[in-house]
Amino acid sequence: MDYRVEMQSSCLFCRIIRGESPSQFVYQDQLVVAFKDTRPQAPVHVLVCPTKHIPTLNDVQEEDNALLSHMFQVAKSLAVQFSVHETGYRTVFNVNAGAGQTIYHLHLHVIGGRLLSWPP
Ligand code: AMP
Ligand code: ZN
């Protein structure tokens, strides 16, 4: 089976998606789940993850374009749900170790609720 589709038993986020590891879900549909980050970097910090296992943004293919777009639509809705859409929020993909990626299952950070400096 395509390694990107197969659930990875060694992957924490695959286990969360399967309900085998606890998490605080804030959104769920066929394509993505969103849950609260356990080490929040701001008052609002949620992760939007595809239900299929894709390790990093580098592994995203043309066929995933609709999925990526959906992830941003969900991020946008979550920003409204958590009332940061007007004050401001950040969406981030960390890609590989040099950018701080620690979990190799694609996830979009949605961070807000405080002033976010730039550069990060
Ligand atoms: P990254 O460093 O970009 O790979 O992001 C991984 C994120 O997952 C970090 O912000 C962690 O705090 C978060 N994290 C780690 N374990 C869990 C967990 N069990 N539930 C929710 N978030 C987690
Ligand atoms: Zn996974």
Short mmCIF file of C-alpha atoms and ligand atoms in Angstrom, two decimals:
data_model
loop_
_atom_site.label_atom_id
_atom_site.label_comp_id
_atom_site.label_asym_id
_atom_site.label_seq_id
_atom_site.Cartn_x
_atom_site.Cartn_y
_atom_site.Cartn_z
CA MET A 1 0.00 0.00 0.00
CA ASP A 2 1.08 3.60 -0.59
CA TYR A 3 3.18 4.51 2.48
CA ARG A 4 1.46 7.89 2.53
CA VAL A 5 -1.99 6.33 2.93
CA GLU A 6 -1.16 3.46 5.24
CA MET A 7 -1.64 4.13 8.92
CA GLN A 8 1.76 4.07 10.60
CA SER A 9 1.63 2.31 13.98
CA SER A 10 4.85 4.09 14.94
CA CYS A 11 3.35 7.51 14.16
CA LEU A 12 1.87 9.38 17.12
CA PHE A 13 -0.52 11.41 14.97
CA CYS A 14 -1.79 8.28 13.16
CA ARG A 15 -2.52 6.82 16.59
CA ILE A 16 -4.33 10.00 17.66
CA ILE A 17 -6.38 9.92 14.44
CA ARG A 18 -7.34 6.29 15.15
CA GLY A 19 -8.35 7.22 18.70
CA GLU A 20 -5.56 5.09 20.13
CA SER A 21 -3.84 7.99 21.85
CA PRO A 22 -5.69 10.68 23.81
CA SER A 23 -6.13 14.16 22.42
CA GLN A 24 -8.52 17.08 22.50
CA PHE A 25 -10.19 17.11 19.10
CA VAL A 26 -11.61 20.42 17.99
CA TYR A 27 -12.60 19.39 14.44
CA GLN A 28 -12.88 16.18 12.43
CA ASP A 29 -14.01 15.17 8.95
CA GLN A 30 -13.08 12.55 6.35
CA LEU A 31 -9.92 14.34 5.23
CA VAL A 32 -8.53 16.02 8.33
CA VAL A 33 -8.60 16.16 12.09
CA ALA A 34 -7.66 19.10 14.30
CA PHE A 35 -6.65 18.84 17.93
CA LYS A 36 -5.07 20.99 20.61
CA ASP A 37 -1.30 21.02 20.86
CA THR A 38 -0.21 19.58 24.21
CA ARG A 39 2.61 22.13 24.50
CA PRO A 40 0.85 25.27 23.30
CA GLN A 41 3.07 28.14 22.22
CA ALA A 42 0.19 30.62 22.51
CA PRO A 43 -3.31 30.74 24.04
CA VAL A 44 -4.61 29.22 20.80
CA HIS A 45 -2.49 26.44 19.34
CA VAL A 46 -4.14 23.69 17.33
CA LEU A 47 -2.82 21.27 14.73
CA VAL A 48 -4.65 20.41 11.52
CA CYS A 49 -3.60 16.97 10.23
CA PRO A 50 -4.61 14.97 7.20
CA THR A 51 -6.09 11.58 8.09
CA LYS A 52 -3.67 9.98 5.65
CA HIS A 53 -0.04 9.66 6.66
CA ILE A 54 2.12 12.13 4.74
CA PRO A 55 5.47 12.70 6.47
CA THR A 56 6.29 16.28 5.46
CA LEU A 57 5.32 19.04 3.04
CA ASN A 58 8.11 17.70 0.81
CA ASP A 59 6.02 14.56 0.30
CA VAL A 60 2.89 16.40 -0.80
CA GLN A 61 1.97 15.62 -4.42
CA GLU A 62 -0.17 17.36 -7.02
CA GLU A 63 -2.97 14.93 -6.16
CA ASP A 64 -2.95 16.37 -2.62
CA ASN A 65 -3.77 19.91 -3.75
CA ALA A 66 -7.41 19.64 -2.68
CA LEU A 67 -6.32 18.27 0.69
CA LEU A 68 -3.90 21.15 1.28
CA SER A 69 -6.52 23.66 0.32
CA HIS A 70 -8.96 21.98 2.69
CA MET A 71 -6.41 22.14 5.53
CA PHE A 72 -6.23 25.92 5.08
CA GLN A 73 -10.03 26.22 4.94
CA VAL A 74 -10.24 24.29 8.23
CA ALA A 75 -7.48 26.47 9.73
CA LYS A 76 -9.45 29.54 8.72
CA SER A 77 -12.62 28.19 10.35
CA LEU A 78 -10.74 27.29 13.52
CA ALA A 79 -9.41 30.84 13.70
CA VAL A 80 -13.04 32.01 13.74
CA GLN A 81 -14.02 29.29 16.25
CA PHE A 82 -11.25 30.46 18.61
CA SER A 83 -11.87 34.16 17.93
CA VAL A 84 -8.40 35.01 16.60
CA HIS A 85 -9.42 35.65 12.98
CA GLU A 86 -9.51 39.41 13.51
CA THR A 87 -6.70 39.91 16.05
CA GLY A 88 -4.35 37.70 14.05
CA TYR A 89 -2.96 34.21 13.87
CA ARG A 90 -0.26 32.25 12.10
CA THR A 91 -0.39 29.04 10.06
CA VAL A 92 2.89 27.14 9.94
CA PHE A 93 4.29 23.95 8.43
CA ASN A 94 7.64 23.10 10.00
CA VAL A 95 9.55 21.05 7.43
CA ASN A 96 12.31 18.76 8.64
CA ALA A 97 14.61 19.06 11.64
CA GLY A 98 16.20 22.39 10.77
CA ALA A 99 12.79 24.03 10.94
CA GLY A 100 11.85 22.26 14.17
CA GLN A 101 9.72 19.42 12.81
CA THR A 102 9.53 16.72 15.47
CA ILE A 103 6.54 14.68 14.29
CA TYR A 104 6.72 13.32 10.77
CA HIS A 105 3.03 13.36 9.98
CA LEU A 106 2.03 16.50 8.11
CA HIS A 107 0.37 19.09 10.36
CA LEU A 108 -0.51 22.72 10.03
CA HIS A 109 -0.01 24.73 13.23
CA VAL A 110 -2.66 27.37 13.88
CA ILE A 111 -1.31 29.76 16.49
CA GLY A 112 -2.84 32.90 17.92
CA GLY A 113 -4.21 34.71 20.94
CA ARG A 114 -1.08 36.71 21.63
CA LEU A 115 1.17 39.07 19.71
CA LEU A 116 3.37 36.96 17.41
CA SER A 117 6.76 38.39 16.61
CA TRP A 118 8.43 38.11 13.22
CA PRO A 119 10.83 36.56 12.35
CA PRO A 120 9.83 33.61 14.56
P1 AMP B 1 6.44 20.02 14.93
O1 AMP B 1 7.53 20.32 15.91
O2 AMP B 1 6.21 21.07 13.89
O3 AMP B 1 6.62 18.64 14.32
O4 AMP B 1 5.11 20.00 15.77
C1 AMP B 1 4.74 18.93 16.56
C2 AMP B 1 3.82 19.48 17.59
O5 AMP B 1 3.10 18.39 18.18
C3 AMP B 1 4.51 20.21 18.75
O6 AMP B 1 4.02 21.53 18.83
C4 AMP B 1 4.15 19.38 19.96
O7 AMP B 1 3.93 20.17 21.11
C5 AMP B 1 2.89 18.69 19.51
N1 AMP B 1 2.58 17.43 20.16
C6 AMP B 1 3.45 16.46 20.56
N2 AMP B 1 2.77 15.42 21.09
C7 AMP B 1 1.45 15.75 21.02
C8 AMP B 1 0.24 15.09 21.41
N3 AMP B 1 0.25 13.87 21.96
N4 AMP B 1 -0.93 15.75 21.21
C9 AMP B 1 -0.95 16.97 20.65
N5 AMP B 1 0.15 17.63 20.26
C10 AMP B 1 1.33 17.04 20.44
ZN ZN B 2 1.04 9.33 10.67
#
